[in-house]
PDB file of C-alpha atoms in Angstrom:
ATOM      1  CA  UNK A 293      49.137-111.994  26.940  1.00 40.00           C
ATOM      2  CA  UNK A 294      51.675-111.023  24.392  1.00 41.00           C
ATOM      3  CA  UNK A 295      54.768-112.873  25.166  1.00 48.00           C
ATOM      4  CA  UNK A 296      55.875-115.345  22.466  1.00 69.00           C
ATOM      5  CA  UNK A 297      56.417-117.972  25.062  1.00 85.00           C
ATOM      6  CA  UNK A 298      53.599-119.115  27.223  1.00 93.00           C
ATOM      7  CA  UNK A 299      54.034-118.423  30.991  1.00 94.00           C
ATOM      8  CA  UNK A 300      51.847-119.824  33.608  1.00 95.00           C
ATOM      9  CA  UNK A 301      52.348-119.544  37.196  1.00 94.00           C
ATOM     10  CA  UNK A 302      55.930-118.178  36.380  1.00 92.00           C
ATOM     11  CA  UNK A 303      56.793-121.316  34.327  1.00 93.00           C
ATOM     12  CA  UNK A 304      57.670-120.791  30.776  1.00 93.00           C
ATOM     13  CA  UNK A 305      56.405-123.534  28.478  1.00 93.00           C
ATOM     14  CA  UNK A 306      57.925-124.288  25.168  1.00 91.00           C
ATOM     15  CA  UNK A 307      54.434-124.969  23.521  1.00 94.00           C
ATOM     16  CA  UNK A 308      50.962-123.517  23.593  1.00 96.00           C
ATOM     17  CA  UNK A 309      49.520-127.017  22.922  1.00 96.00           C
ATOM     18  CA  UNK A 310      48.108-128.753  25.857  1.00 95.00           C
ATOM     19  CA  UNK A 311      47.496-132.398  24.898  1.00 94.00           C
ATOM     20  CA  UNK A 312      45.406-135.139  26.724  1.00 92.00           C
ATOM     21  CA  UNK A 313      46.559-138.719  27.033  1.00 90.00           C
ATOM     22  CA  UNK A 314      43.363-140.797  26.677  1.00 86.00           C
ATOM     23  CA  UNK A 315      41.411-142.593  23.994  1.00 87.00           C
ATOM     24  CA  UNK A 316      44.386-143.450  21.615  1.00 92.00           C
ATOM     25  CA  UNK A 317      44.184-146.709  19.952  1.00 92.00           C
ATOM     26  CA  UNK A 318      47.468-147.905  21.512  1.00 92.00           C
ATOM     27  CA  UNK A 319      50.375-146.688  23.544  1.00 90.00           C
ATOM     28  CA  UNK A 320      52.670-146.483  20.365  1.00 91.00           C
ATOM     29  CA  UNK A 321      50.200-144.146  18.466  1.00 93.00           C
ATOM     30  CA  UNK A 322      49.693-142.272  21.776  1.00 93.00           C
ATOM     31  CA  UNK A 323      53.648-141.677  22.310  1.00 92.00           C
ATOM     32  CA  UNK A 324      54.071-140.742  18.587  1.00 94.00           C
ATOM     33  CA  UNK A 325      51.247-138.203  18.655  1.00 94.00           C
ATOM     34  CA  UNK A 326      52.725-136.693  21.960  1.00 94.00           C
ATOM     35  CA  UNK A 327      56.096-136.554  20.246  1.00 93.00           C
ATOM     36  CA  UNK A 328      55.019-134.558  16.941  1.00 95.00           C
ATOM     37  CA  UNK A 329      52.764-132.343  18.817  1.00 94.00           C
ATOM     38  CA  UNK A 330      55.736-130.826  20.757  1.00 93.00           C
ATOM     39  CA  UNK A 331      53.656-130.401  23.671  1.00 94.00           C
ATOM     40  CA  UNK A 332      55.066-129.315  27.047  1.00 92.00           C
ATOM     41  CA  UNK A 333      51.879-130.045  29.019  1.00 94.00           C
ATOM     42  CA  UNK A 334      50.140-133.406  29.284  1.00 94.00           C
ATOM     43  CA  UNK A 335      46.589-133.891  31.037  1.00 92.00           C
ATOM     44  CA  UNK A 336      44.877-136.957  32.172  1.00 89.00           C
ATOM     45  CA  UNK A 337      41.879-137.848  34.584  1.00 86.00           C
ATOM     46  CA  UNK A 338      43.154-138.536  38.134  1.00 83.00           C
ATOM     47  CA  UNK A 339      40.765-141.168  38.368  1.00 72.00           C
ATOM     48  CA  UNK A 340      42.270-143.118  35.678  1.00 62.00           C
ATOM     49  CA  UNK A 341      45.844-142.889  37.202  1.00 58.00           C
ATOM     50  CA  UNK A 342      47.550-145.095  39.671  1.00 53.00           C
ATOM     51  CA  UNK A 343      48.238-142.769  42.517  1.00 56.00           C
ATOM     52  CA  UNK A 344      50.221-145.311  44.484  1.00 56.00           C
ATOM     53  CA  UNK A 345      52.731-145.906  41.921  1.00 53.00           C
ATOM     54  CA  UNK A 346      52.669-142.959  39.413  1.00 52.00           C
ATOM     55  CA  UNK A 347      55.865-143.969  37.782  1.00 51.00           C
ATOM     56  CA  UNK A 348      54.383-147.313  36.882  1.00 48.00           C
ATOM     57  CA  UNK A 349      50.913-145.828  35.848  1.00 47.00           C
ATOM     58  CA  UNK A 350      49.415-147.332  32.509  1.00 51.00           C
ATOM     59  CA  UNK A 351      49.025-143.864  31.369  1.00 56.00           C
ATOM     60  CA  UNK A 352      52.515-142.320  32.060  1.00 58.00           C
ATOM     61  CA  UNK A 353      54.813-145.312  31.820  1.00 53.00           C
ATOM     62  CA  UNK A 354      54.925-145.214  28.092  1.00 49.00           C
ATOM     63  CA  UNK A 355      55.957-141.507  27.779  1.00 56.00           C
ATOM     64  CA  UNK A 356      59.327-140.735  26.393  1.00 53.00           C
ATOM     65  CA  UNK A 357      61.700-140.776  29.389  1.00 49.00           C
ATOM     66  CA  UNK A 358      63.770-138.109  27.705  1.00 50.00           C
ATOM     67  CA  UNK A 359      61.155-135.481  27.745  1.00 60.00           C
ATOM     68  CA  UNK A 360      60.477-133.518  30.776  1.00 79.00           C
ATOM     69  CA  UNK A 361      56.713-132.892  30.609  1.00 89.00           C
ATOM     70  CA  UNK A 362      54.501-130.591  32.985  1.00 91.00           C
ATOM     71  CA  UNK A 363      51.565-132.801  33.961  1.00 92.00           C
ATOM     72  CA  UNK A 364      48.295-131.317  34.359  1.00 93.00           C
ATOM     73  CA  UNK A 365      45.912-133.946  36.170  1.00 93.00           C
ATOM     74  CA  UNK A 366      42.233-133.172  36.001  1.00 92.00           C
ATOM     75  CA  UNK A 367      39.266-133.820  38.139  1.00 93.00           C
ATOM     76  CA  UNK A 368      37.026-135.334  35.513  1.00 89.00           C
ATOM     77  CA  UNK A 369      34.299-137.262  37.086  1.00 88.00           C
ATOM     78  CA  UNK A 370      33.851-135.010  39.988  1.00 92.00           C
ATOM     79  CA  UNK A 371      30.193-133.470  40.463  1.00 93.00           C
ATOM     80  CA  UNK A 372      30.896-131.264  43.500  1.00 94.00           C
ATOM     81  CA  UNK A 373      33.565-128.884  44.456  1.00 95.00           C
ATOM     82  CA  UNK A 374      34.142-131.315  47.402  1.00 95.00           C
ATOM     83  CA  UNK A 375      34.836-134.358  45.235  1.00 94.00           C
ATOM     84  CA  UNK A 376      37.131-132.253  43.056  1.00 95.00           C
ATOM     85  CA  UNK A 377      39.119-130.797  45.913  1.00 95.00           C
ATOM     86  CA  UNK A 378      39.467-134.379  47.449  1.00 94.00           C
ATOM     87  CA  UNK A 379      40.586-135.806  44.179  1.00 93.00           C
ATOM     88  CA  UNK A 380      43.195-132.944  43.784  1.00 93.00           C
ATOM     89  CA  UNK A 381      44.434-133.573  47.233  1.00 93.00           C
ATOM     90  CA  UNK A 382      45.172-137.169  46.431  1.00 90.00           C
ATOM     91  CA  UNK A 383      47.143-136.338  43.355  1.00 87.00           C
ATOM     92  CA  UNK A 384      49.167-133.810  45.008  1.00 89.00           C
ATOM     93  CA  UNK A 385      49.950-136.268  47.963  1.00 88.00           C
ATOM     94  CA  UNK A 386      51.104-138.689  45.592  1.00 84.00           C
ATOM     95  CA  UNK A 387      53.844-136.333  44.403  1.00 83.00           C
ATOM     96  CA  UNK A 388      52.327-136.252  40.882  1.00 81.00           C
ATOM     97  CA  UNK A 389      51.817-132.545  40.540  1.00 86.00           C
ATOM     98  CA  UNK A 390      50.544-129.373  42.287  1.00 90.00           C
ATOM     99  CA  UNK A 391      49.284-128.278  38.974  1.00 94.00           C
ATOM    100  CA  UNK A 392      45.396-129.138  38.562  1.00 95.00           C
ATOM    101  CA  UNK A 393      42.763-128.828  36.176  1.00 96.00           C
ATOM    102  CA  UNK A 394      39.367-128.422  37.859  1.00 96.00           C
ATOM    103  CA  UNK A 395      36.880-130.257  35.849  1.00 94.00           C
ATOM    104  CA  UNK A 396      33.459-130.500  37.632  1.00 94.00           C
ATOM    105  CA  UNK A 397      30.174-131.645  35.758  1.00 90.00           C
ATOM    106  CA  UNK A 398      26.891-132.940  37.107  1.00 81.00           C
ATOM    107  CA  UNK A 399      25.250-133.342  33.757  1.00 81.00           C
ATOM    108  CA  UNK A 400      26.296-136.613  32.053  1.00 81.00           C
ATOM    109  CA  UNK A 401      24.617-135.888  28.779  1.00 83.00           C
ATOM    110  CA  UNK A 402      26.290-132.463  28.014  1.00 83.00           C
ATOM    111  CA  UNK A 403      29.295-132.665  30.481  1.00 83.00           C
ATOM    112  CA  UNK A 404      29.101-128.970  30.768  1.00 88.00           C
ATOM    113  CA  UNK A 405      31.113-127.396  33.792  1.00 91.00           C
ATOM    114  CA  UNK A 406      29.208-126.517  36.946  1.00 93.00           C
ATOM    115  CA  UNK A 407      29.764-122.908  37.395  1.00 94.00           C
ATOM    116  CA  UNK A 408      29.107-122.693  41.065  1.00 95.00           C
ATOM    117  CA  UNK A 409      31.021-125.795  42.104  1.00 96.00           C
ATOM    118  CA  UNK A 410      33.823-124.803  39.590  1.00 96.00           C
ATOM    119  CA  UNK A 411      34.312-121.301  41.474  1.00 97.00           C
ATOM    120  CA  UNK A 412      34.062-122.918  44.832  1.00 97.00           C
ATOM    121  CA  UNK A 413      36.759-125.689  44.264  1.00 97.00           C
ATOM    122  CA  UNK A 414      38.948-122.927  42.607  1.00 97.00           C
ATOM    123  CA  UNK A 415      38.789-120.818  45.719  1.00 97.00           C
ATOM    124  CA  UNK A 416      39.572-123.553  47.823  1.00 97.00           C
ATOM    125  CA  UNK A 417      42.538-125.225  45.936  1.00 97.00           C
ATOM    126  CA  UNK A 418      44.213-121.770  45.286  1.00 97.00           C
ATOM    127  CA  UNK A 419      44.070-121.309  49.098  1.00 96.00           C
ATOM    128  CA  UNK A 420      45.777-124.749  49.491  1.00 95.00           C
ATOM    129  CA  UNK A 421      48.725-123.584  47.245  1.00 95.00           C
ATOM    130  CA  UNK A 422      47.678-125.497  43.960  1.00 96.00           C
ATOM    131  CA  UNK A 423      48.324-124.147  40.565  1.00 96.00           C
ATOM    132  CA  UNK A 424      44.673-124.151  39.404  1.00 97.00           C
ATOM    133  CA  UNK A 425      43.439-124.032  35.769  1.00 97.00           C
ATOM    134  CA  UNK A 426      39.714-124.321  35.920  1.00 97.00           C
ATOM    135  CA  UNK A 427      37.604-125.772  32.896  1.00 95.00           C
ATOM    136  CA  UNK A 428      34.743-123.666  32.606  1.00 95.00           C
ATOM    137  CA  UNK A 429      32.068-122.481  30.162  1.00 93.00           C
ATOM    138  CA  UNK A 430      32.342-119.292  27.729  1.00 93.00           C
ATOM    139  CA  UNK A 431      30.855-117.053  30.160  1.00 95.00           C
ATOM    140  CA  UNK A 432      33.094-113.832  30.307  1.00 96.00           C
ATOM    141  CA  UNK A 433      31.851-112.861  33.928  1.00 96.00           C
ATOM    142  CA  UNK A 434      32.343-116.253  35.336  1.00 96.00           C
ATOM    143  CA  UNK A 435      35.781-116.429  33.544  1.00 96.00           C
ATOM    144  CA  UNK A 436      36.717-113.227  35.340  1.00 96.00           C
ATOM    145  CA  UNK A 437      35.573-114.511  38.592  1.00 96.00           C
ATOM    146  CA  UNK A 438      37.667-117.475  38.385  1.00 97.00           C
ATOM    147  CA  UNK A 439      40.741-115.175  37.539  1.00 97.00           C
ATOM    148  CA  UNK A 440      40.047-113.104  40.708  1.00 97.00           C
ATOM    149  CA  UNK A 441      39.751-116.257  42.772  1.00 96.00           C
ATOM    150  CA  UNK A 442      43.363-116.974  41.909  1.00 96.00           C
ATOM    151  CA  UNK A 443      43.206-119.312  38.892  1.00 97.00           C
ATOM    152  CA  UNK A 444      46.813-119.309  37.258  1.00 97.00           C
ATOM    153  CA  UNK A 445      44.979-119.830  33.828  1.00 97.00           C
ATOM    154  CA  UNK A 446      41.272-119.983  32.778  1.00 97.00           C
ATOM    155  CA  UNK A 447      40.226-122.708  30.308  1.00 97.00           C
ATOM    156  CA  UNK A 448      36.878-121.821  28.458  1.00 96.00           C
ATOM    157  CA  UNK A 449      35.327-124.402  26.086  1.00 93.00           C
ATOM    158  CA  UNK A 450      34.590-123.844  22.809  1.00 91.00           C
ATOM    159  CA  UNK A 451      31.701-126.100  22.748  1.00 89.00           C
ATOM    160  CA  UNK A 452      30.661-129.144  24.890  1.00 85.00           C
ATOM    161  CA  UNK A 453      33.595-131.804  25.418  1.00 85.00           C
ATOM    162  CA  UNK A 454      34.110-134.274  22.718  1.00 84.00           C
ATOM    163  CA  UNK A 455      31.435-132.682  20.122  1.00 88.00           C
ATOM    164  CA  UNK A 456      33.931-131.258  17.734  1.00 88.00           C
ATOM    165  CA  UNK A 457      31.431-128.551  17.037  1.00 90.00           C
ATOM    166  CA  UNK A 458      34.217-125.992  17.167  1.00 91.00           C
ATOM    167  CA  UNK A 459      33.925-122.380  18.667  1.00 93.00           C
ATOM    168  CA  UNK A 460      30.236-121.772  18.964  1.00 92.00           C
ATOM    169  CA  UNK A 461      30.412-118.343  20.417  1.00 92.00           C
ATOM    170  CA  UNK A 462      33.596-116.537  19.193  1.00 94.00           C
ATOM    171  CA  UNK A 463      32.178-113.147  20.351  1.00 95.00           C
ATOM    172  CA  UNK A 464      32.056-114.538  24.032  1.00 94.00           C
ATOM    173  CA  UNK A 465      35.573-115.864  23.829  1.00 94.00           C
ATOM    174  CA  UNK A 466      36.840-112.625  22.312  1.00 94.00           C
ATOM    175  CA  UNK A 467      35.336-110.795  25.338  1.00 95.00           C
ATOM    176  CA  UNK A 468      37.065-113.347  27.851  1.00 96.00           C
ATOM    177  CA  UNK A 469      40.443-112.920  26.024  1.00 96.00           C
ATOM    178  CA  UNK A 470      40.074-109.086  26.171  1.00 94.00           C
ATOM    179  CA  UNK A 471      39.427-108.734  29.915  1.00 93.00           C
ATOM    180  CA  UNK A 472      41.788-111.575  30.832  1.00 95.00           C
ATOM    181  CA  UNK A 473      45.062-110.792  32.992  1.00 95.00           C
ATOM    182  CA  UNK A 474      45.982-114.324  33.059  1.00 96.00           C
ATOM    183  CA  UNK A 475      46.552-116.893  30.094  1.00 96.00           C
ATOM    184  CA  UNK A 476      43.165-118.099  28.442  1.00 97.00           C
ATOM    185  CA  UNK A 477      43.411-121.636  27.182  1.00 97.00           C
ATOM    186  CA  UNK A 478      40.672-122.994  24.813  1.00 96.00           C
ATOM    187  CA  UNK A 479      39.472-126.367  26.014  1.00 92.00           C
ATOM    188  CA  UNK A 480      36.829-128.614  24.738  1.00 88.00           C
ATOM    189  CA  UNK A 481      34.711-128.990  21.552  1.00 87.00           C
ATOM    190  CA  UNK A 482      37.382-128.084  18.933  1.00 93.00           C
ATOM    191  CA  UNK A 483      37.518-130.654  15.929  1.00 92.00           C
ATOM    192  CA  UNK A 484      39.910-129.536  13.296  1.00 93.00           C
ATOM    193  CA  UNK A 485      42.896-127.338  12.680  1.00 95.00           C
ATOM    194  CA  UNK A 486      40.401-124.694  11.257  1.00 95.00           C
ATOM    195  CA  UNK A 487      38.926-124.550  14.777  1.00 95.00           C
ATOM    196  CA  UNK A 488      42.215-124.167  16.488  1.00 95.00           C
ATOM    197  CA  UNK A 489      43.455-121.449  14.148  1.00 96.00           C
ATOM    198  CA  UNK A 490      40.269-119.567  14.982  1.00 95.00           C
ATOM    199  CA  UNK A 491      40.773-119.893  18.657  1.00 95.00           C
ATOM    200  CA  UNK A 492      44.371-118.534  18.407  1.00 95.00           C
ATOM    201  CA  UNK A 493      43.326-115.920  15.862  1.00 95.00           C
ATOM    202  CA  UNK A 494      40.846-114.573  18.562  1.00 95.00           C
ATOM    203  CA  UNK A 495      43.947-114.179  20.877  1.00 95.00           C
ATOM    204  CA  UNK A 496      43.827-117.440  22.975  1.00 96.00           C
ATOM    205  CA  UNK A 497      47.053-118.025  24.583  1.00 96.00           C
ATOM    206  CA  UNK A 498      46.950-121.813  24.055  1.00 95.00           C
ATOM    207  CA  UNK A 499      44.571-124.803  23.124  1.00 96.00           C
ATOM    208  CA  UNK A 500      43.881-127.992  25.097  1.00 95.00           C
ATOM    209  CA  UNK A 501      42.569-130.997  23.196  1.00 92.00           C
ATOM    210  CA  UNK A 502      42.425-134.785  23.454  1.00 93.00           C
ATOM    211  CA  UNK A 503      39.585-136.316  21.342  1.00 93.00           C
ATOM    212  CA  UNK A 504      40.229-134.411  18.053  1.00 94.00           C
ATOM    213  CA  UNK A 505      43.892-135.909  18.210  1.00 95.00           C
ATOM    214  CA  UNK A 506      43.099-139.419  19.708  1.00 94.00           C
ATOM    215  CA  UNK A 507      40.157-140.339  17.857  1.00 94.00           C
ATOM    216  CA  UNK A 508      41.241-138.903  14.308  1.00 94.00           C
ATOM    217  CA  UNK A 509      41.709-141.418  11.556  1.00 95.00           C
ATOM    218  CA  UNK A 510      45.700-140.656  11.866  1.00 96.00           C
ATOM    219  CA  UNK A 511      46.191-139.329  15.173  1.00 96.00           C
ATOM    220  CA  UNK A 512      49.919-138.622  14.780  1.00 97.00           C
ATOM    221  CA  UNK A 513      49.125-136.637  11.477  1.00 96.00           C
ATOM    222  CA  UNK A 514      46.400-134.758  13.473  1.00 96.00           C
ATOM    223  CA  UNK A 515      48.548-133.939  16.230  1.00 96.00           C
ATOM    224  CA  UNK A 516      51.216-132.451  13.806  1.00 96.00           C
ATOM    225  CA  UNK A 517      48.403-130.512  12.070  1.00 96.00           C
ATOM    226  CA  UNK A 518      47.131-129.003  15.309  1.00 95.00           C
ATOM    227  CA  UNK A 519      50.642-128.055  16.257  1.00 96.00           C
ATOM    228  CA  UNK A 520      50.975-125.943  13.004  1.00 97.00           C
ATOM    229  CA  UNK A 521      47.483-124.489  13.556  1.00 96.00           C
ATOM    230  CA  UNK A 522      48.430-123.234  16.782  1.00 96.00           C
ATOM    231  CA  UNK A 523      51.374-121.768  15.321  1.00 95.00           C
ATOM    232  CA  UNK A 524      49.872-120.150  12.313  1.00 95.00           C
ATOM    233  CA  UNK A 525      46.805-118.794  14.381  1.00 96.00           C
ATOM    234  CA  UNK A 526      49.219-117.263  16.950  1.00 95.00           C
ATOM    235  CA  UNK A 527      51.535-115.567  14.202  1.00 95.00           C
ATOM    236  CA  UNK A 528      48.363-114.279  12.563  1.00 94.00           C
ATOM    237  CA  UNK A 529      47.056-112.808  15.669  1.00 94.00           C
ATOM    238  CA  UNK A 530      50.329-111.113  16.325  1.00 93.00           C
ATOM    239  CA  UNK A 531      50.612-109.829  12.914  1.00 93.00           C
ATOM    240  CA  UNK A 532      47.141-108.247  12.813  1.00 92.00           C
ATOM    241  CA  UNK A 533      44.507-109.175  10.569  1.00 86.00           C
ATOM    242  CA  UNK A 534      43.203-106.451   8.170  1.00 87.00           C
ATOM    243  CA  UNK A 535      39.576-104.821   8.832  1.00 88.00           C
ATOM    244  CA  UNK A 536      36.565-106.462   7.264  1.00 86.00           C
ATOM    245  CA  UNK A 537      35.092-104.076   4.803  1.00 87.00           C
ATOM    246  CA  UNK A 538      31.725-104.016   2.761  1.00 89.00           C
ATOM    247  CA  UNK A 539      33.074-103.348  -0.361  1.00 90.00           C
ATOM    248  CA  UNK A 540      36.132-104.277  -2.368  1.00 87.00           C
ATOM    249  CA  UNK A 541      39.420-102.415  -2.347  1.00 81.00           C
ATOM    250  CA  UNK A 542      41.946-102.972  -5.536  1.00 78.00           C
ATOM    251  CA  UNK A 543      45.448-104.247  -4.212  1.00 76.00           C
ATOM    252  CA  UNK A 544      46.937-101.874  -6.959  1.00 69.00           C
ATOM    253  CA  UNK A 545      45.208 -98.380  -7.115  1.00 63.00           C
ATOM    254  CA  UNK A 546      43.389 -97.923 -10.493  1.00 59.00           C
ATOM    255  CA  UNK A 547      44.814 -94.939 -12.467  1.00 63.00           C
ATOM    256  CA  UNK A 548      42.668 -92.045 -13.068  1.00 60.00           C
ATOM    257  CA  UNK A 549      43.222 -92.213 -16.831  1.00 59.00           C
ATOM    258  CA  UNK A 550      45.035 -94.613 -19.156  1.00 61.00           C
ATOM    259  CA  UNK A 551      47.076 -93.371 -22.109  1.00 61.00           C
ATOM    260  CA  UNK A 552      47.778 -95.462 -25.236  1.00 60.00           C
TER     261      UNK A 552
END
């Protein structure tokens, strides 16, 4: 995906930064972080939202009313495909969004996504007309199967959610990006601007994060740093880095002889 602006399911997004809305110290800091991030997509757990009155929801009511966001609710907390599908249907029925981030984990210690249930839920929801963005592991084969199932974008994790370990397997991530015909959004495990830049330099189309911003000592400054890292990493990827070599090469050629 080489377009300067990110397009998912025919919708052009003004930013490659997807931002979570949880775990901020207070609503003011949350709103300021969102503002400086210049994100176009906000994600949140459906189980934390008030589906009966989305406009009055504690998560959404503090957002800048002058900014039009694309909402990406997620199925966090689901342990099976059936649970995830049921949660997604509730969100869509509330009028919240027809975009859905499928997030299914049966292991509370690692929170790693369940590959079988994730693929199953993706197939069901795509057939029901959802714009599905599944969160998955960095398995190139699984990511391709999710794409083939109709996912509008695929979201492999760099490392387990909230660990801040960064990208543990850049080789796998590069394979996923190389084979993809839909956008690849790196989701989970990133901790710093360095991690974000690496993801974008590998060719990722965007990055989703929550904890690295919300739990930083200064969430607003970190949101700004992550935004700049995404921009720098993308520009570097588009510019094309020099190949790595074993030995040095002088930037100015050495003359064969020197006369005095």
